[in-house]
Amino acid sequence: MALIPTKDMDYYQRLREDVMIPKDNETSCLQDYVKCPSGECVHLYRICDTIPDCDDGFDESDCLASKTDDQPSESFPSGWYNPYLSITKNMEIYHHFREHVFRDLGFDRVKGEDPPDWVRFTSFSRTPDYSVLGKVLQLPKQEKFAFGHQAEDFILQCTYAGEDCNSSEDFLVTHDETYGNCFTFSPDNDNVRAKGTGSSQGLSLTLYTEQNEYLSVYGQDSAAVVTIVPQNTMPFPVESGFYAKPGTVTAVSLVEGKLNRQKPPYGNCTDHSGDGQHERYIQRMANYTYSVLMCETACFQHMLADYCGCTDTDTKGGEIPKCRFLNRTQVICSQLMRYLYQADLLPCDCAPPCSETRYTMTISQSQWPSDVYLKHLLKLIKINNPKTTKVNDMQSARSNLVRLEVYYETLNYQYTSEHPAYLWSDLLSDIGGTLGLYIGLSLMTVCEIVNFVVEIVKAFWKSRKNRVHSVHY
């Protein structure tokens, strides 16, 4: 599911391959080009990029001074933390972030992001695996969808409980910033339900990774990233996905669990995402069931927008720009927000949902396809998709084809429900019982005292009467 930024990379490739040579009657170069003493016109990106382009080497002749001038300035000016004191006033947090967390990307000598100065981005990146370059491209939404895998190419075979499913009608297409186009199995037919257990009664897919279309740092690995979520729940493949690698069949057996939480005053769950203040910061949040991860992700984007003036994802309407690698203030701010988010210091009030469905997964893999099945598989996929003609032997099949099977291990589900341990009725009952006990004891005590007094009076009166009789006789 890798993003394939063909257009942007081709633009820069032309800058590398084309050297403009002015005609005899031309004395200057086009905008953003520099004229060499030998006559060529060289793009600004190609000056001091360690690769000579002028015949006389002019473009690389005075680069030592340039590198000295381009050394990074002070990353943290005095009082840099002042805009963030409304989040926390603990100065130890800012000191720890500056000394131990902040990572200088090393892009001070990169000359531009639009289009990207790829030679310098790759030359000066301080991440050996170039992982930070994944968000350099700032492509429009339409181009992202166009450059990513298409459903008809990516999904070669699809069956559910033995019945064919449609790759264009039964899958909802969304875009992820890391993995590009994602496809969620979400058929409109309500009759599509699990009627049995085992792989024959579940979802079976054959996927085509199209490795021949991968580009540079955007194609470091080849696999399908899989996320299992309940219906109408937003998938987060980066946070909760797992890899299904080519050349294997990945079997995922599920056990469903349902959790019911109590609302206040017995718990802190919620049925919705609050007042919706974060929802505009994630374009794909609409119409999804509330989850804690969705709320926290949206809150993080909210903080980026408020404090950094940018986000690292597409927002509704695109009114908030993406964070830039060459804007040092945004780099510091975005890394600080990420640090505060991971330390649970951002003011995100994300209560758990009152009703939640979870899946316990058991994942197993085996090598696929087998030697005897290969010829049948190649025949089937070439009928479904002509692009698979490049898959013509075992090596290419095990490099590009993924088999995925998702099914229920059991049709039973585990239900966990919270119940109040002490109700108001229980409290009133206990109070009444206690009062009854104390009142009962009090009445008995009063009666006993009255009886005691009466007995004393009777004894005194009897004693006095006996004395009177004795005197009379």
Coordinates of C-alpha atoms in Angstrom, one line a residue:
M1 CA 0.0 0.0 0.0
A2 CA 2.9 2.3 -0.5
L3 CA 2.4 5.8 -1.9
I4 CA 3.9 6.1 -5.4
P5 CA 4.8 9.8 -6.1
T6 CA 5.6 9.4 -9.8
K7 CA 4.8 12.9 -10.9
D8 CA 6.9 14.8 -8.3
M9 CA 9.9 12.4 -8.6
D10 CA 9.8 12.7 -12.4
Y11 CA 9.9 16.5 -12.1
Y12 CA 13.1 16.3 -10.1
Q13 CA 14.6 13.6 -12.3
R14 CA 14.3 16.1 -15.2
L15 CA 16.3 18.6 -13.2
R16 CA 19.0 16.0 -12.9
E17 CA 19.0 14.9 -16.5
D18 CA 18.4 18.2 -18.4
V19 CA 21.2 20.8 -18.6
M20 CA 19.9 23.9 -20.4
I21 CA 22.4 25.3 -22.9
P22 CA 21.5 28.9 -24.1
K23 CA 21.3 29.7 -27.7
D24 CA 23.9 32.0 -29.2
N25 CA 21.7 35.0 -28.9
E26 CA 20.7 34.3 -25.3
T27 CA 22.8 35.9 -22.5
S28 CA 20.8 34.7 -19.4
C29 CA 19.1 31.6 -18.1
L30 CA 15.5 31.1 -17.0
Q31 CA 14.4 31.8 -13.5
D32 CA 15.9 29.5 -10.8
Y33 CA 18.8 28.6 -13.2
V34 CA 22.4 29.8 -12.9
K35 CA 24.7 30.2 -16.0
C36 CA 28.0 28.4 -15.9
P37 CA 31.1 30.1 -17.4
S38 CA 31.2 27.3 -19.9
G39 CA 27.7 28.3 -21.1
E40 CA 25.3 25.8 -19.5
C41 CA 22.4 26.8 -17.4
V42 CA 22.1 24.8 -14.1
H43 CA 19.2 24.7 -11.7
L44 CA 19.8 26.2 -8.3
Y45 CA 19.2 22.8 -6.7
R46 CA 22.2 21.5 -8.5
I47 CA 24.6 24.0 -7.1
C48 CA 26.9 22.5 -4.5
D49 CA 25.1 19.1 -4.5
T50 CA 28.5 17.2 -4.7
I51 CA 27.8 16.4 -8.4
P52 CA 29.6 18.6 -11.1
D53 CA 27.2 19.7 -13.8
C54 CA 29.1 22.6 -15.5
D55 CA 31.9 21.5 -17.8
D56 CA 34.4 23.5 -15.9
G57 CA 33.0 22.4 -12.5
F58 CA 31.9 25.9 -11.6
D59 CA 28.8 24.7 -9.8
E60 CA 30.9 22.8 -7.2
S61 CA 33.9 25.1 -7.0
D62 CA 33.1 27.4 -4.1
C63 CA 31.0 25.1 -1.9
L64 CA 33.2 25.0 1.2
A65 CA 32.3 28.5 2.1
S66 CA 28.7 27.9 1.4
K67 CA 28.6 24.9 3.7
T68 CA 30.2 27.0 6.5
D69 CA 27.6 29.7 5.9
D70 CA 24.8 27.1 5.9
Q71 CA 25.7 25.7 9.3
P72 CA 22.6 25.5 11.5
S73 CA 21.9 28.5 13.7
E74 CA 20.8 28.2 17.3
S75 CA 17.9 25.7 17.3
F76 CA 16.4 27.0 20.5
P77 CA 16.4 30.7 20.9
S78 CA 15.9 32.3 24.3
G79 CA 12.4 31.9 25.6
W80 CA 11.5 29.3 22.9
Y81 CA 9.2 27.5 25.3
N82 CA 7.0 30.6 26.1
P83 CA 4.2 29.8 23.6
Y84 CA 3.7 26.3 25.2
L85 CA 3.5 27.4 28.9
S86 CA -0.3 27.2 28.7
I87 CA 0.2 23.4 28.3
T88 CA 2.6 22.9 31.2
K89 CA 4.8 25.2 33.2
N90 CA 7.2 22.4 34.3
M91 CA 10.6 23.7 33.0
E92 CA 12.1 20.3 33.5
I93 CA 10.0 18.9 30.7
Y94 CA 11.3 21.5 28.3
H95 CA 14.9 21.0 29.4
H96 CA 14.6 17.2 28.9
F97 CA 13.0 17.7 25.5
R98 CA 15.8 20.0 24.4
E99 CA 18.7 17.9 25.7
H100 CA 17.4 14.3 25.1
V101 CA 14.4 14.2 22.8
F102 CA 14.7 16.8 20.1
R103 CA 16.3 15.5 16.8
D104 CA 17.9 17.9 14.4
L105 CA 16.9 16.6 11.0
G106 CA 20.1 18.0 9.3
F107 CA 18.3 19.7 6.5
D108 CA 19.9 23.2 6.8
R109 CA 21.5 22.9 3.4
V110 CA 18.4 21.6 1.6
K111 CA 17.3 24.3 -0.8
G112 CA 13.6 23.6 -1.2
E113 CA 10.6 21.4 -0.5
D114 CA 8.4 22.3 -3.4
P115 CA 9.6 20.5 -5.4
P116 CA 11.8 18.6 -3.0
D117 CA 15.5 18.9 -3.2
W118 CA 15.9 15.1 -3.2
V119 CA 19.7 15.0 -3.5
R120 CA 20.3 17.1 -0.4
F121 CA 17.4 15.5 1.5
T122 CA 19.0 12.1 1.0
S123 CA 22.6 13.3 1.4
F124 CA 22.1 15.2 4.6
S125 CA 19.4 13.2 6.3
R126 CA 20.4 12.1 9.8
T127 CA 18.1 9.1 9.7
P128 CA 20.1 6.2 8.1
D129 CA 16.9 4.5 6.8
Y130 CA 15.4 7.8 5.4
S131 CA 12.3 7.2 7.4
V132 CA 11.8 10.9 8.1
L133 CA 11.6 11.6 4.3
G134 CA 8.2 9.8 4.1
K135 CA 6.3 13.1 4.6
V136 CA 8.5 15.4 2.5
L137 CA 6.1 15.3 -0.4
Q138 CA 3.1 17.7 -0.1
L139 CA 0.8 16.3 -2.8
P140 CA -2.8 17.3 -3.3
K141 CA -5.4 14.7 -2.2
Q142 CA -6.4 13.8 -5.7
E143 CA -2.8 13.0 -6.7
K144 CA -2.3 10.9 -3.6
F145 CA -5.2 8.7 -4.5
A146 CA -4.0 8.5 -8.1
F147 CA -0.5 7.5 -7.2
G148 CA -1.5 4.9 -4.7
H149 CA -2.6 1.3 -5.4
Q150 CA -6.0 1.1 -7.1
A151 CA -8.5 -1.5 -5.9
E152 CA -8.7 -3.3 -9.3
D153 CA -4.9 -3.7 -9.4
F154 CA -4.3 -4.4 -5.7
I155 CA -7.1 -6.9 -5.0
L156 CA -6.8 -9.8 -7.5
Q157 CA -9.1 -12.3 -5.9
C158 CA -11.8 -11.8 -3.2
T159 CA -14.2 -14.3 -1.7
Y160 CA -16.4 -14.2 1.4
A161 CA -17.8 -17.6 2.6
G162 CA -17.1 -19.0 -0.8
E163 CA -18.9 -16.2 -2.7
D164 CA -17.2 -13.7 -4.9
C165 CA -16.9 -10.2 -3.7
N166 CA -16.4 -7.0 -5.8
S167 CA -13.2 -5.0 -5.3
S168 CA -14.8 -1.8 -6.4
E169 CA -18.2 -2.1 -4.6
D170 CA -17.5 -4.0 -1.4
F171 CA -14.4 -2.0 -0.3
L172 CA -14.3 1.5 1.2
V173 CA -11.3 3.4 0.0
T174 CA -9.5 5.8 2.4
H175 CA -6.1 7.4 2.5
D176 CA -3.4 7.0 5.1
E177 CA -0.5 9.4 5.4
T178 CA 2.0 6.5 5.7
Y179 CA 0.7 3.7 3.6
G180 CA -1.3 5.5 0.9
N181 CA -4.6 4.0 -0.3
C182 CA -6.3 1.7 2.1
F183 CA -9.3 -0.6 1.4
T184 CA -11.8 -1.6 4.1
F185 CA -14.1 -4.5 3.4
S186 CA -17.5 -3.0 4.0
P187 CA -20.2 -4.5 1.8
D188 CA -23.6 -2.7 1.6
N189 CA -25.4 -6.0 1.7
D190 CA -26.6 -6.7 5.3
N191 CA -26.8 -10.4 4.5
V192 CA -23.0 -10.6 4.5
R193 CA -22.6 -12.2 7.9
A194 CA -20.5 -15.0 9.3
K195 CA -22.4 -18.2 9.1
G196 CA -19.7 -20.6 10.2
T197 CA -16.1 -20.9 11.5
G198 CA -12.9 -21.6 9.6
S199 CA -11.2 -20.1 6.6
S200 CA -13.8 -21.4 4.2
Q201 CA -16.4 -19.2 5.9
G202 CA -14.4 -16.0 6.1
L203 CA -12.8 -13.4 3.9
S204 CA -10.1 -14.6 1.5
L205 CA -7.9 -12.2 -0.6
T206 CA -5.1 -12.4 -3.1
L207 CA -3.2 -9.1 -3.2
Y208 CA -0.7 -7.7 -5.7
T209 CA 2.0 -5.4 -4.2
E210 CA 3.3 -4.2 -7.6
Q211 CA 6.9 -3.8 -6.5
N212 CA 8.0 -2.7 -10.0
E213 CA 6.2 0.6 -9.3
Y214 CA 7.9 1.3 -6.0
L215 CA 10.1 4.4 -5.9
S216 CA 13.3 5.0 -3.9
V217 CA 12.7 5.7 -0.2
Y218 CA 9.0 5.2 -0.5
G219 CA 9.3 1.5 -1.2
Q220 CA 11.5 0.2 1.6
D221 CA 9.4 -2.8 2.3
S222 CA 6.8 -4.9 0.5
A223 CA 3.8 -6.2 2.3
A224 CA 0.1 -5.6 3.0
V225 CA -0.6 -3.9 6.3
V226 CA -3.8 -5.4 7.9
T227 CA -6.0 -3.9 10.6
I228 CA -9.0 -5.7 12.1
V229 CA -11.6 -3.3 13.3
P230 CA -15.4 -3.4 14.0
Q231 CA -17.9 -2.1 11.4
N232 CA -17.8 1.7 11.0
T233 CA -14.6 2.1 13.1
M234 CA -11.7 4.1 11.8
P235 CA -8.7 2.0 11.0
F236 CA -5.3 3.1 12.2
P237 CA -2.8 0.9 10.4
V238 CA 0.3 2.6 11.8
E239 CA -0.8 2.1 15.4
S240 CA -2.6 -1.2 15.2
G241 CA -1.7 -2.9 11.9
F242 CA 0.3 -6.0 11.2
Y243 CA 2.2 -7.1 8.1
A244 CA 1.1 -9.9 5.7
K245 CA 4.2 -10.5 3.7
P246 CA 4.4 -11.6 0.1
G247 CA 5.0 -15.3 -0.6
T248 CA 2.9 -16.4 2.3
V249 CA -0.7 -17.1 3.3
T250 CA -1.5 -15.2 6.5
A251 CA -4.4 -16.7 8.4
V252 CA -6.1 -14.6 11.1
S253 CA -8.6 -16.3 13.4
L254 CA -10.8 -14.0 15.5
V255 CA -12.7 -14.2 18.8
E256 CA -15.1 -11.4 19.3
G257 CA -15.4 -9.6 22.6
K258 CA -17.9 -7.0 23.7
L259 CA -17.4 -4.5 26.6
N260 CA -20.0 -2.4 28.2
R261 CA -18.9 0.4 30.5
Q262 CA -20.9 2.5 33.0
K263 CA -21.6 6.2 32.5
P264 CA -21.1 8.8 35.3
P265 CA -21.4 8.7 38.3
Y266 CA -20.2 5.1 38.2
G267 CA -17.7 5.5 35.3
N268 CA -16.3 8.0 32.9
C269 CA -17.4 6.5 29.5
T270 CA -19.0 8.5 26.7
D271 CA -21.2 7.7 23.7
H272 CA -19.7 10.4 21.4
S273 CA -16.6 12.4 20.9
G274 CA -17.7 15.4 23.0
D275 CA -18.4 18.7 21.3
G276 CA -16.7 17.7 18.1
Q277 CA -14.0 20.4 18.5
H278 CA -11.3 18.0 17.1
E279 CA -13.1 16.5 14.2
R280 CA -12.2 19.0 11.5
Y281 CA -8.5 18.1 12.0
I282 CA -8.8 14.6 10.5
Q283 CA -10.5 14.6 7.1
R284 CA -11.5 10.9 7.3
M285 CA -13.1 11.0 10.7
A286 CA -16.6 11.7 9.4
N287 CA -19.3 9.0 10.0
Y288 CA -17.0 6.8 12.0
T289 CA -17.8 5.3 15.4
Y290 CA -16.1 7.1 18.3
S291 CA -12.9 5.5 19.7
V292 CA -10.2 6.6 22.1
L293 CA -7.5 6.4 19.5
M294 CA -9.5 8.5 17.1
C295 CA -10.1 11.1 19.7
E296 CA -6.4 11.2 20.8
T297 CA -5.2 11.4 17.2
A298 CA -7.6 14.3 16.4
C299 CA -6.6 16.1 19.6
F300 CA -2.9 15.8 18.7
Q301 CA -3.7 17.4 15.3
H302 CA -5.7 20.1 17.1
M303 CA -2.6 20.9 19.2
L304 CA -0.4 21.0 16.2
A305 CA -2.7 23.4 14.4
D306 CA -3.1 25.7 17.5
Y307 CA 0.6 25.9 18.6
C308 CA 2.5 25.1 15.4
G309 CA 0.2 26.5 12.7
C310 CA 0.3 23.3 10.7
T311 CA -0.7 19.6 10.8
D312 CA 0.9 16.4 9.6
T313 CA -2.3 15.1 8.0
D314 CA -5.1 16.3 5.6
T315 CA -7.7 18.5 7.3
K316 CA -11.2 19.1 6.1
G317 CA -11.1 21.6 3.4
G318 CA -7.3 21.7 3.5
E319 CA -7.4 25.1 5.3
I320 CA -4.5 24.1 7.6
P321 CA -1.2 23.6 5.8
K322 CA 1.1 20.6 6.3
C323 CA 4.2 21.1 8.6
R324 CA 7.4 21.9 6.7
F325 CA 10.8 20.2 7.3
L326 CA 12.7 23.4 6.5
N327 CA 10.7 25.6 8.9
R328 CA 12.8 25.2 12.1
T329 CA 10.1 26.7 14.3
Q330 CA 7.5 24.1 13.0
V331 CA 10.1 21.3 13.4
I332 CA 10.7 22.1 17.1
C333 CA 7.0 22.6 17.7
S334 CA 5.9 19.4 16.1
Q335 CA 8.5 17.3 17.9
L336 CA 7.5 18.9 21.2
M337 CA 3.8 18.2 20.6
R338 CA 4.7 14.6 19.8
Y339 CA 6.7 14.3 23.0
L340 CA 3.9 15.9 25.1
Y341 CA 1.4 13.6 23.4
Q342 CA 3.4 10.4 24.2
A343 CA 4.0 11.6 27.8
D344 CA 0.2 12.1 28.2
L345 CA 0.6 15.8 28.9
L346 CA -1.7 17.3 26.3
P347 CA -5.1 18.4 27.4
C348 CA -7.0 15.7 25.6
D349 CA -10.2 14.6 27.3
C350 CA -10.7 11.3 25.6
A351 CA -13.0 9.1 27.7
P352 CA -13.5 5.4 26.7
P353 CA -16.6 4.5 24.7
C354 CA -19.5 3.1 26.7
S355 CA -19.9 0.2 24.3
E356 CA -16.9 -1.3 22.5
T357 CA -16.2 -4.4 20.4
R358 CA -12.7 -5.9 20.4
Y359 CA -11.1 -8.9 18.6
T360 CA -8.6 -11.3 19.9
M361 CA -6.5 -12.4 17.0
T362 CA -4.4 -15.6 16.4
I363 CA -2.1 -15.1 13.4
S364 CA -0.3 -17.9 11.5
Q365 CA 1.6 -18.0 8.2
S366 CA 2.8 -20.6 5.8
Q367 CA 4.7 -20.5 2.5
W368 CA 2.5 -19.7 -0.6
P369 CA 2.0 -20.6 -3.4
S370 CA 3.2 -24.2 -3.6
D371 CA 5.1 -25.5 -6.6
V372 CA 2.2 -27.5 -8.0
Y373 CA -0.3 -24.6 -7.5
L374 CA 1.8 -21.9 -9.2
K375 CA 0.8 -22.5 -12.8
H376 CA -2.9 -22.5 -11.9
L377 CA -2.5 -19.3 -9.9
L378 CA -0.6 -17.5 -12.6
K379 CA -3.3 -18.4 -15.1
L380 CA -6.1 -17.0 -12.8
I381 CA -4.5 -13.7 -11.9
K382 CA -3.6 -12.9 -15.5
I383 CA -7.2 -13.3 -16.5
N384 CA -8.2 -10.9 -13.7
N385 CA -5.5 -8.3 -14.2
P386 CA -3.3 -7.9 -17.3
K387 CA -0.7 -6.0 -15.2
T388 CA 0.3 -9.3 -13.6
T389 CA 2.0 -10.5 -16.7
K390 CA 5.2 -9.5 -15.0
V391 CA 4.5 -12.2 -12.4
N392 CA 5.6 -15.2 -14.4
D393 CA 7.6 -17.5 -12.1
M394 CA 7.9 -18.6 -8.5
Q395 CA 10.3 -15.8 -7.5
S396 CA 8.2 -13.0 -8.9
A397 CA 5.1 -14.6 -7.4
R398 CA 6.6 -14.8 -3.9
S399 CA 7.9 -11.2 -4.2
N400 CA 4.5 -9.7 -5.3
L401 CA 1.6 -11.8 -4.2
V402 CA 0.0 -11.9 -0.7
R403 CA -2.6 -14.3 0.4
L404 CA -4.8 -13.3 3.4
E405 CA -7.5 -15.2 5.2
V406 CA -9.6 -13.7 8.0
Y407 CA -12.3 -15.8 9.8
Y408 CA -14.0 -16.4 13.1
E409 CA -12.5 -19.1 15.3
T410 CA -15.9 -19.4 17.1
L411 CA -19.3 -17.8 16.6
N412 CA -19.6 -17.2 20.3
Y413 CA -18.5 -13.9 21.8
Q414 CA -17.3 -12.9 25.2
Y415 CA -19.4 -10.2 26.9
T416 CA -18.0 -8.1 29.8
S417 CA -20.3 -5.6 31.5
E418 CA -19.8 -3.2 34.3
H419 CA -22.5 -2.9 37.0
P420 CA -22.7 -0.5 39.9
A421 CA -21.5 -2.2 43.0
Y422 CA -23.7 0.1 45.3
L423 CA -27.0 1.6 44.1
W424 CA -28.9 4.5 45.7
S425 CA -31.6 2.0 46.5
D426 CA -29.1 -0.1 48.4
L427 CA -27.9 3.0 50.3
L428 CA -31.4 4.0 51.3
S429 CA -32.2 0.4 52.3
D430 CA -29.1 0.2 54.4
I431 CA -29.9 3.6 56.0
G432 CA -33.4 2.5 56.7
G433 CA -32.3 -0.8 58.2
T434 CA -29.7 0.9 60.4
L435 CA -32.2 3.6 61.5
G436 CA -34.7 0.8 62.2
L437 CA -32.2 -1.0 64.3
Y438 CA -31.3 2.1 66.3
I439 CA -34.9 3.2 66.7
G440 CA -35.9 -0.3 67.8
L441 CA -33.1 -0.4 70.3
S442 CA -34.0 3.1 71.6
L443 CA -37.7 2.1 72.2
M444 CA -36.7 -1.1 73.9
T445 CA -34.3 0.9 76.2
V446 CA -37.0 3.5 77.0
C447 CA -39.5 0.7 77.8
E448 CA -37.0 -1.0 80.0
I449 CA -36.2 2.2 81.9
V450 CA -39.9 2.9 82.4
N451 CA -40.4 -0.7 83.6
F452 CA -37.4 -0.3 85.9
V453 CA -38.8 2.9 87.4
V454 CA -42.2 1.3 87.8
E455 CA -40.7 -1.7 89.6
I456 CA -38.8 0.6 91.9
V457 CA -41.9 2.6 92.7
K458 CA -43.9 -0.5 93.3
A459 CA -41.2 -1.9 95.6
F460 CA -40.9 1.3 97.5
W461 CA -44.7 1.5 97.9
K462 CA -44.9 -2.1 99.1
S463 CA -42.1 -1.6 101.6
R464 CA -43.7 1.5 103.0
K465 CA -47.1 -0.2 103.3
N466 CA -45.6 -3.1 105.2
R467 CA -44.0 -0.7 107.8
V468 CA -47.3 1.0 108.4
H469 CA -49.0 -2.3 109.1
S470 CA -46.2 -3.3 111.6
V471 CA -46.7 -0.1 113.6
H472 CA -50.4 -0.5 113.8
Y473 CA -50.2 -4.0 115.3

